[in-house]
Amino acid sequence: MNKNRMYPTWFVFGALLLYCVLYVLPSLMGIGLSFTDWSVYSQEIRFAGLKNIQTVFSSDYNYTHALLNTLKFTIVTTLVKNVLGLALAVLMTKQVRLLNFHRAVLYLPCVLSALIVGMIFKSVLNPRDGLLNTTLRGLGLDFMALKWLTDSKIAFNSVMAVDIWKGMGYIMTILIAGIMSISPVYYEAARIDGGNAWQCFRHITLPMLVPTLTVTTVLNVLYGLKVFDTVYALTNGGPGHATEVLYTSVFKEFSLGRYAVGTALSSVMAVFMVSVGYFMIRHMVREDGDRL
Amino acid sequence: MKKGMKRARLLKSVGVNILAWLLSLLLLTPLLLILLNSFKTSAAASEMNLALPASLEWSNYSVVIEKGKLGITFLNSLCYSVSSVLLCTLLSAMASYVLSRNRKKLHRFLYMFIVLGIAMPINFVTLMTVMQTVNLMNSRIGIVLLYTATQIPFNIFLIHSFVSKIPEDIDEAAIIDGASAPGMFVRIVLPLLKPVLVTVMVLTFLNTWNEFVMPLYFLDSSDKWPMTLAVYNFFGMYFKDWNLVCADIVLTSAPVILVYLLGQKYIVSGMTAGAVKG
């Protein structure tokens, strides 16, 4: 049977065209334009060498701060979400009443828009009347009622905490599926050998979950590097530049019309992410049972 | 001895249940706060607490629908989400079907090339130039095409693995019966792909509904804004009236919560695909 007649390549063209023109092309152009002086004011675009790249990594500007914040955000939220997600997944595969209700509630914030979640927490974290601080004062913990989003020392931690609140259910859901796919035979064998709950977790659950945890880690890393919505809604990079991340910087450069610096920032991240992503995608594709 | 063990087990079970409820409350309380305050007067809502509203101010909702232009923005969101779902699902299904069945070198390369998009960030600055060149700035069609393009990689990844589970004999039988490739795809393959297509549709709908960065960059006129961007803009203007902001949040989130409750099964299966073997 002729495969090309049965499975014509033109079936791919629609998806491929949109993907190339609106996704790949801008990224490639971005790398090229990073070496120019392109801005909203420029009549013609001139080659500028490594100037923008130097600007991005120079200590005179705030970009390195934004890059470092992005990395910090990625590492901290990935770690905490994985640990909490794992704890939740273990809890939510035990004999809990209304198990499906609890699972559904824990996943619920993931389907809400990050923008909406940001607005909700602007209310909850309001220093004067917010729910968190009134609760803390009610418990007599006045010293803990801080200016969560306006104190530049803790604002970034608050942003990360909100993101963890929103995203831990996602990791939990994936890990629940991972735990359910572990054969119960292992646990029975361990029980016969007199293993306790911690030993079962440490020597069966955890090692068997390593492939799944790898995937959740990489998904989280890719998400963390791209973060914009939550930060934009909660602080928009402020106070000052305390909570600036890469994509809030790019958006500001874009608004100011300084396109070359904006695109240089974007391209630095794109090169990094595609290199990291390549290995992860290969892993995901192979996990899928497909030969490539 | 036995009694002691029974007691320990009971204690543990009570502990586990209490913990589960505490966690659920931690996640539900902020949402409950929004719901309660959406029914309060402006003065009562400014305290931002969990007290029950003294009376149900349904008028908040009619005020916000009018002032926040929720009628038109709801239709915009619906238009963008439904169009993206239909276009993206169709294009992704066609592409993944052929890429999964026809494993020549070219096709294997194309699959990897497209799926790599899952990791690639969008360069909004240069994307603007491309959008200007193809005359799609500030256009509804442009936004739909953008949402379609950005979600193609993950959707192709999801459908591709599902296609390989459908036996190839079915295709051959159809071709021998004289069906053309498109005819066979529409009449035989699409129905078989239904489970994964529902997952793709639900996820694409939620993602598109919740997204606001594309309109932020590429839609200038507010009459084309989706609900998410409109609610954020409304928040900027009426930040003193938390009752109205809350009502707006409730209305904007209601569709995604509804879709979530109806399609939970499909969302979970989509989320776990690729992450868990089996």
PDB file of C-alpha atoms in Angstrom, chain B residues 40-241:
ATOM      1  CA  LYS B  40     -21.948  42.786  49.365  1.00  0.00           C
ATOM      2  CA  THR B  41     -22.330  46.545  49.256  1.00  0.00           C
ATOM      3  CA  SER B  42     -19.239  48.523  48.320  1.00  0.00           C
ATOM      4  CA  ALA B  43     -18.663  49.600  51.940  1.00  0.00           C
ATOM      5  CA  ALA B  44     -18.969  46.042  53.325  1.00  0.00           C
ATOM      6  CA  ALA B  45     -16.749  44.626  50.571  1.00  0.00           C
ATOM      7  CA  SER B  46     -13.992  47.134  51.319  1.00  0.00           C
ATOM      8  CA  GLU B  47     -13.290  45.209  54.533  1.00  0.00           C
ATOM      9  CA  MET B  48     -12.492  42.135  52.435  1.00  0.00           C
ATOM     10  CA  ASN B  49     -13.549  39.638  55.065  1.00  0.00           C
ATOM     11  CA  LEU B  50     -15.425  36.351  55.070  1.00  0.00           C
ATOM     12  CA  ALA B  51     -18.539  37.656  56.844  1.00  0.00           C
ATOM     13  CA  LEU B  52     -21.774  36.657  55.147  1.00  0.00           C
ATOM     14  CA  PRO B  53     -23.353  39.515  53.159  1.00  0.00           C
ATOM     15  CA  ALA B  54     -26.092  41.350  55.098  1.00  0.00           C
ATOM     16  CA  SER B  55     -28.288  41.243  52.017  1.00  0.00           C
ATOM     17  CA  LEU B  56     -27.709  39.803  48.574  1.00  0.00           C
ATOM     18  CA  GLU B  57     -26.776  42.676  46.255  1.00  0.00           C
ATOM     19  CA  TRP B  58     -27.609  41.066  42.915  1.00  0.00           C
ATOM     20  CA  SER B  59     -27.387  44.524  41.405  1.00  0.00           C
ATOM     21  CA  ASN B  60     -23.562  44.259  41.567  1.00  0.00           C
ATOM     22  CA  TYR B  61     -23.791  41.816  38.720  1.00  0.00           C
ATOM     23  CA  SER B  62     -26.004  43.957  36.503  1.00  0.00           C
ATOM     24  CA  VAL B  63     -23.821  47.013  37.235  1.00  0.00           C
ATOM     25  CA  VAL B  64     -20.653  45.155  36.327  1.00  0.00           C
ATOM     26  CA  ILE B  65     -22.136  43.662  33.162  1.00  0.00           C
ATOM     27  CA  GLU B  66     -22.996  47.174  32.009  1.00  0.00           C
ATOM     28  CA  LYS B  67     -19.929  49.115  33.202  1.00  0.00           C
ATOM     29  CA  GLY B  68     -17.436  46.373  32.450  1.00  0.00           C
ATOM     30  CA  LYS B  69     -18.949  45.813  28.984  1.00  0.00           C
ATOM     31  CA  LEU B  70     -19.184  42.130  29.826  1.00  0.00           C
ATOM     32  CA  GLY B  71     -21.702  41.390  27.081  1.00  0.00           C
ATOM     33  CA  ILE B  72     -19.347  42.156  24.223  1.00  0.00           C
ATOM     34  CA  THR B  73     -16.216  40.826  25.958  1.00  0.00           C
ATOM     35  CA  PHE B  74     -18.012  37.563  26.773  1.00  0.00           C
ATOM     36  CA  LEU B  75     -18.868  37.160  23.101  1.00  0.00           C
ATOM     37  CA  ASN B  76     -15.251  37.984  22.166  1.00  0.00           C
ATOM     38  CA  SER B  77     -13.898  35.348  24.550  1.00  0.00           C
ATOM     39  CA  LEU B  78     -16.421  32.824  23.293  1.00  0.00           C
ATOM     40  CA  CYS B  79     -15.556  33.606  19.677  1.00  0.00           C
ATOM     41  CA  TYR B  80     -11.776  33.312  20.252  1.00  0.00           C
ATOM     42  CA  SER B  81     -12.066  30.144  22.335  1.00  0.00           C
ATOM     43  CA  VAL B  82     -14.503  28.277  20.099  1.00  0.00           C
ATOM     44  CA  SER B  83     -12.736  29.257  16.862  1.00  0.00           C
ATOM     45  CA  SER B  84      -9.313  28.306  18.251  1.00  0.00           C
ATOM     46  CA  VAL B  85     -10.680  25.002  19.551  1.00  0.00           C
ATOM     47  CA  LEU B  86     -12.151  24.057  16.175  1.00  0.00           C
ATOM     48  CA  LEU B  87      -9.226  25.211  14.029  1.00  0.00           C
ATOM     49  CA  CYS B  88      -6.481  23.951  16.314  1.00  0.00           C
ATOM     50  CA  THR B  89      -8.106  20.556  16.871  1.00  0.00           C
ATOM     51  CA  LEU B  90      -8.680  19.963  13.168  1.00  0.00           C
ATOM     52  CA  LEU B  91      -5.185  21.027  12.066  1.00  0.00           C
ATOM     53  CA  SER B  92      -3.475  19.152  14.909  1.00  0.00           C
ATOM     54  CA  ALA B  93      -5.473  15.979  14.274  1.00  0.00           C
ATOM     55  CA  MET B  94      -4.680  15.995  10.546  1.00  0.00           C
ATOM     56  CA  ALA B  95      -0.979  16.615  11.142  1.00  0.00           C
ATOM     57  CA  SER B  96      -0.526  14.121  13.974  1.00  0.00           C
ATOM     58  CA  TYR B  97      -2.373  11.418  12.065  1.00  0.00           C
ATOM     59  CA  VAL B  98      -0.041  11.603   9.087  1.00  0.00           C
ATOM     60  CA  LEU B  99       3.076  12.142  11.219  1.00  0.00           C
ATOM     61  CA  SER B 100       2.255   9.098  13.308  1.00  0.00           C
ATOM     62  CA  ARG B 101       1.353   6.792  10.417  1.00  0.00           C
ATOM     63  CA  ASN B 102       3.969   7.848   7.896  1.00  0.00           C
ATOM     64  CA  ARG B 103       7.345   7.514   9.605  1.00  0.00           C
ATOM     65  CA  LYS B 104       9.700   8.544   6.856  1.00  0.00           C
ATOM     66  CA  LYS B 105      12.749  10.579   7.760  1.00  0.00           C
ATOM     67  CA  LEU B 106      11.030  13.819   6.755  1.00  0.00           C
ATOM     68  CA  HIS B 107       7.998  13.069   8.911  1.00  0.00           C
ATOM     69  CA  ARG B 108      10.031  12.117  11.951  1.00  0.00           C
ATOM     70  CA  PHE B 109      11.970  15.353  11.592  1.00  0.00           C
ATOM     71  CA  LEU B 110       8.778  17.415  11.212  1.00  0.00           C
ATOM     72  CA  TYR B 111       7.260  15.830  14.334  1.00  0.00           C
ATOM     73  CA  MET B 112      10.296  16.637  16.451  1.00  0.00           C
ATOM     74  CA  PHE B 113      10.482  20.139  14.935  1.00  0.00           C
ATOM     75  CA  ILE B 114       6.860  20.919  15.815  1.00  0.00           C
ATOM     76  CA  VAL B 115       6.865  19.311  19.255  1.00  0.00           C
ATOM     77  CA  LEU B 116       9.983  21.289  20.169  1.00  0.00           C
ATOM     78  CA  GLY B 117       7.623  24.273  20.217  1.00  0.00           C
ATOM     79  CA  ILE B 118       6.436  23.085  23.656  1.00  0.00           C
ATOM     80  CA  ALA B 119       9.735  24.388  25.010  1.00  0.00           C
ATOM     81  CA  MET B 120      10.055  27.491  22.867  1.00  0.00           C
ATOM     82  CA  PRO B 121       9.063  30.860  24.318  1.00  0.00           C
ATOM     83  CA  ILE B 122       7.242  33.363  22.134  1.00  0.00           C
ATOM     84  CA  ASN B 123       9.172  36.422  20.975  1.00  0.00           C
ATOM     85  CA  PHE B 124       6.385  38.995  21.227  1.00  0.00           C
ATOM     86  CA  VAL B 125       8.496  41.855  19.874  1.00  0.00           C
ATOM     87  CA  THR B 126       9.271  40.278  16.515  1.00  0.00           C
ATOM     88  CA  LEU B 127       5.898  38.560  16.405  1.00  0.00           C
ATOM     89  CA  MET B 128       4.433  42.066  16.248  1.00  0.00           C
ATOM     90  CA  THR B 129       6.431  42.757  13.067  1.00  0.00           C
ATOM     91  CA  VAL B 130       5.206  39.515  11.532  1.00  0.00           C
ATOM     92  CA  MET B 131       1.614  40.345  12.485  1.00  0.00           C
ATOM     93  CA  GLN B 132       1.960  43.784  10.887  1.00  0.00           C
ATOM     94  CA  THR B 133       3.433  42.294   7.714  1.00  0.00           C
ATOM     95  CA  VAL B 134       0.563  39.835   7.271  1.00  0.00           C
ATOM     96  CA  ASN B 135      -1.935  42.566   8.232  1.00  0.00           C
ATOM     97  CA  LEU B 136      -3.270  40.814  11.319  1.00  0.00           C
ATOM     98  CA  MET B 137      -2.622  43.452  13.998  1.00  0.00           C
ATOM     99  CA  ASN B 138      -5.698  44.378  16.006  1.00  0.00           C
ATOM    100  CA  SER B 139      -7.728  41.713  14.219  1.00  0.00           C
ATOM    101  CA  ARG B 140      -9.961  38.983  15.600  1.00  0.00           C
ATOM    102  CA  ILE B 141      -8.785  36.500  12.976  1.00  0.00           C
ATOM    103  CA  GLY B 142      -5.177  37.287  13.914  1.00  0.00           C
ATOM    104  CA  ILE B 143      -5.773  36.450  17.572  1.00  0.00           C
ATOM    105  CA  VAL B 144      -7.470  33.164  16.695  1.00  0.00           C
ATOM    106  CA  LEU B 145      -4.570  32.203  14.404  1.00  0.00           C
ATOM    107  CA  LEU B 146      -2.094  33.060  17.179  1.00  0.00           C
ATOM    108  CA  TYR B 147      -3.895  30.933  19.745  1.00  0.00           C
ATOM    109  CA  THR B 148      -4.026  28.109  17.206  1.00  0.00           C
ATOM    110  CA  ALA B 149      -0.326  28.371  16.344  1.00  0.00           C
ATOM    111  CA  THR B 150       0.863  28.456  19.949  1.00  0.00           C
ATOM    112  CA  GLN B 151      -1.187  25.416  20.978  1.00  0.00           C
ATOM    113  CA  ILE B 152      -0.404  23.238  17.973  1.00  0.00           C
ATOM    114  CA  PRO B 153       2.818  21.697  19.415  1.00  0.00           C
ATOM    115  CA  PHE B 154       1.277  20.313  22.619  1.00  0.00           C
ATOM    116  CA  ASN B 155      -1.900  19.171  20.889  1.00  0.00           C
ATOM    117  CA  ILE B 156       0.041  17.336  18.181  1.00  0.00           C
ATOM    118  CA  PHE B 157       2.084  15.681  20.930  1.00  0.00           C
ATOM    119  CA  LEU B 158      -1.116  14.487  22.653  1.00  0.00           C
ATOM    120  CA  ILE B 159      -2.877  13.199  19.538  1.00  0.00           C
ATOM    121  CA  HIS B 160       0.244  11.618  17.991  1.00  0.00           C
ATOM    122  CA  SER B 161       0.641   9.080  20.789  1.00  0.00           C
ATOM    123  CA  PHE B 162      -3.053   8.219  20.633  1.00  0.00           C
ATOM    124  CA  VAL B 163      -2.987   7.564  16.884  1.00  0.00           C
ATOM    125  CA  SER B 164      -0.347   4.858  17.280  1.00  0.00           C
ATOM    126  CA  LYS B 165      -2.827   2.874  19.410  1.00  0.00           C
ATOM    127  CA  ILE B 166      -5.312   2.593  16.528  1.00  0.00           C
ATOM    128  CA  PRO B 167      -4.594  -0.428  14.305  1.00  0.00           C
ATOM    129  CA  GLU B 168      -3.505   0.420  10.746  1.00  0.00           C
ATOM    130  CA  ASP B 169      -5.639  -2.351   9.218  1.00  0.00           C
ATOM    131  CA  ILE B 170      -8.649  -0.078   9.538  1.00  0.00           C
ATOM    132  CA  ASP B 171      -7.088   2.493   7.183  1.00  0.00           C
ATOM    133  CA  GLU B 172      -6.170  -0.140   4.644  1.00  0.00           C
ATOM    134  CA  ALA B 173      -9.648  -1.632   4.638  1.00  0.00           C
ATOM    135  CA  ALA B 174     -11.118   1.823   4.018  1.00  0.00           C
ATOM    136  CA  ILE B 175      -8.739   2.558   1.148  1.00  0.00           C
ATOM    137  CA  ILE B 176      -9.473  -0.810  -0.481  1.00  0.00           C
ATOM    138  CA  ASP B 177     -13.171   0.067  -0.255  1.00  0.00           C
ATOM    139  CA  GLY B 178     -12.347   3.071  -2.427  1.00  0.00           C
ATOM    140  CA  ALA B 179     -12.240   5.904   0.125  1.00  0.00           C
ATOM    141  CA  SER B 180      -9.981   8.879  -0.551  1.00  0.00           C
ATOM    142  CA  ALA B 181      -7.479   9.951   2.116  1.00  0.00           C
ATOM    143  CA  PRO B 182      -9.530  12.971   3.290  1.00  0.00           C
ATOM    144  CA  GLY B 183     -12.750  10.965   3.158  1.00  0.00           C
ATOM    145  CA  MET B 184     -11.259   8.164   5.229  1.00  0.00           C
ATOM    146  CA  PHE B 185      -9.857  10.694   7.711  1.00  0.00           C
ATOM    147  CA  VAL B 186     -13.192  12.424   8.273  1.00  0.00           C
ATOM    148  CA  ARG B 187     -15.437   9.370   8.311  1.00  0.00           C
ATOM    149  CA  ILE B 188     -13.251   6.751   9.986  1.00  0.00           C
ATOM    150  CA  VAL B 189     -10.259   8.260  11.766  1.00  0.00           C
ATOM    151  CA  LEU B 190     -11.828  11.303  13.434  1.00  0.00           C
ATOM    152  CA  PRO B 191     -14.540   9.246  15.199  1.00  0.00           C
ATOM    153  CA  LEU B 192     -11.871   6.840  16.479  1.00  0.00           C
ATOM    154  CA  LEU B 193      -9.840   9.746  17.853  1.00  0.00           C
ATOM    155  CA  LYS B 194     -12.801  11.106  19.811  1.00  0.00           C
ATOM    156  CA  PRO B 195     -11.454  10.504  23.353  1.00  0.00           C
ATOM    157  CA  VAL B 196      -8.192  12.361  22.765  1.00  0.00           C
ATOM    158  CA  LEU B 197      -9.903  15.044  20.704  1.00  0.00           C
ATOM    159  CA  VAL B 198     -12.254  15.839  23.592  1.00  0.00           C
ATOM    160  CA  THR B 199      -9.225  16.253  25.874  1.00  0.00           C
ATOM    161  CA  VAL B 200      -7.552  18.515  23.320  1.00  0.00           C
ATOM    162  CA  MET B 201     -10.711  20.581  22.926  1.00  0.00           C
ATOM    163  CA  VAL B 202     -11.234  21.050  26.657  1.00  0.00           C
ATOM    164  CA  LEU B 203      -7.599  22.041  27.263  1.00  0.00           C
ATOM    165  CA  THR B 204      -7.520  24.393  24.274  1.00  0.00           C
ATOM    166  CA  PHE B 205     -10.741  26.033  25.425  1.00  0.00           C
ATOM    167  CA  LEU B 206      -9.449  26.608  28.966  1.00  0.00           C
ATOM    168  CA  ASN B 207      -6.066  27.897  27.811  1.00  0.00           C
ATOM    169  CA  THR B 208      -7.592  30.280  25.306  1.00  0.00           C
ATOM    170  CA  TRP B 209     -10.224  31.568  27.717  1.00  0.00           C
ATOM    171  CA  ASN B 210      -7.643  32.246  30.440  1.00  0.00           C
ATOM    172  CA  GLU B 211      -5.004  33.815  28.224  1.00  0.00           C
ATOM    173  CA  PHE B 212      -4.625  37.587  28.088  1.00  0.00           C
ATOM    174  CA  VAL B 213      -1.051  38.284  26.941  1.00  0.00           C
ATOM    175  CA  MET B 214      -1.794  38.010  23.196  1.00  0.00           C
ATOM    176  CA  PRO B 215      -4.599  40.584  23.349  1.00  0.00           C
ATOM    177  CA  LEU B 216      -2.398  42.737  25.601  1.00  0.00           C
ATOM    178  CA  TYR B 217       0.210  42.933  22.846  1.00  0.00           C
ATOM    179  CA  PHE B 218      -1.876  42.642  19.702  1.00  0.00           C
ATOM    180  CA  LEU B 219      -5.383  44.055  20.272  1.00  0.00           C
ATOM    181  CA  ASP B 220      -5.535  47.817  20.714  1.00  0.00           C
ATOM    182  CA  SER B 221      -9.269  48.446  20.619  1.00  0.00           C
ATOM    183  CA  SER B 222     -11.106  47.525  23.812  1.00  0.00           C
ATOM    184  CA  ASP B 223     -14.201  46.336  21.920  1.00  0.00           C
ATOM    185  CA  LYS B 224     -12.138  43.346  20.766  1.00  0.00           C
ATOM    186  CA  TRP B 225     -10.822  42.432  24.218  1.00  0.00           C
ATOM    187  CA  PRO B 226     -11.596  39.084  25.806  1.00  0.00           C
ATOM    188  CA  MET B 227     -13.063  38.883  29.325  1.00  0.00           C
ATOM    189  CA  THR B 228      -9.714  38.345  31.086  1.00  0.00           C
ATOM    190  CA  LEU B 229      -8.185  41.541  29.776  1.00  0.00           C
ATOM    191  CA  ALA B 230     -11.424  43.439  30.384  1.00  0.00           C
ATOM    192  CA  VAL B 231     -11.642  42.294  34.005  1.00  0.00           C
ATOM    193  CA  TYR B 232      -8.071  43.432  34.627  1.00  0.00           C
ATOM    194  CA  ASN B 233      -8.783  46.798  33.076  1.00  0.00           C
ATOM    195  CA  PHE B 234     -11.973  47.084  35.133  1.00  0.00           C
ATOM    196  CA  PHE B 235      -9.934  46.331  38.258  1.00  0.00           C
ATOM    197  CA  GLY B 236      -7.660  49.253  37.396  1.00  0.00           C
ATOM    198  CA  MET B 237     -10.622  51.649  37.226  1.00  0.00           C
ATOM    199  CA  TYR B 238     -12.818  50.366  40.052  1.00  0.00           C
ATOM    200  CA  PHE B 239     -10.219  49.076  42.507  1.00  0.00           C
ATOM    201  CA  LYS B 240     -12.092  50.776  45.347  1.00  0.00           C
ATOM    202  CA  ASP B 241     -15.277  48.819  44.638  1.00  0.00           C
TER     203      ASP B 241
END
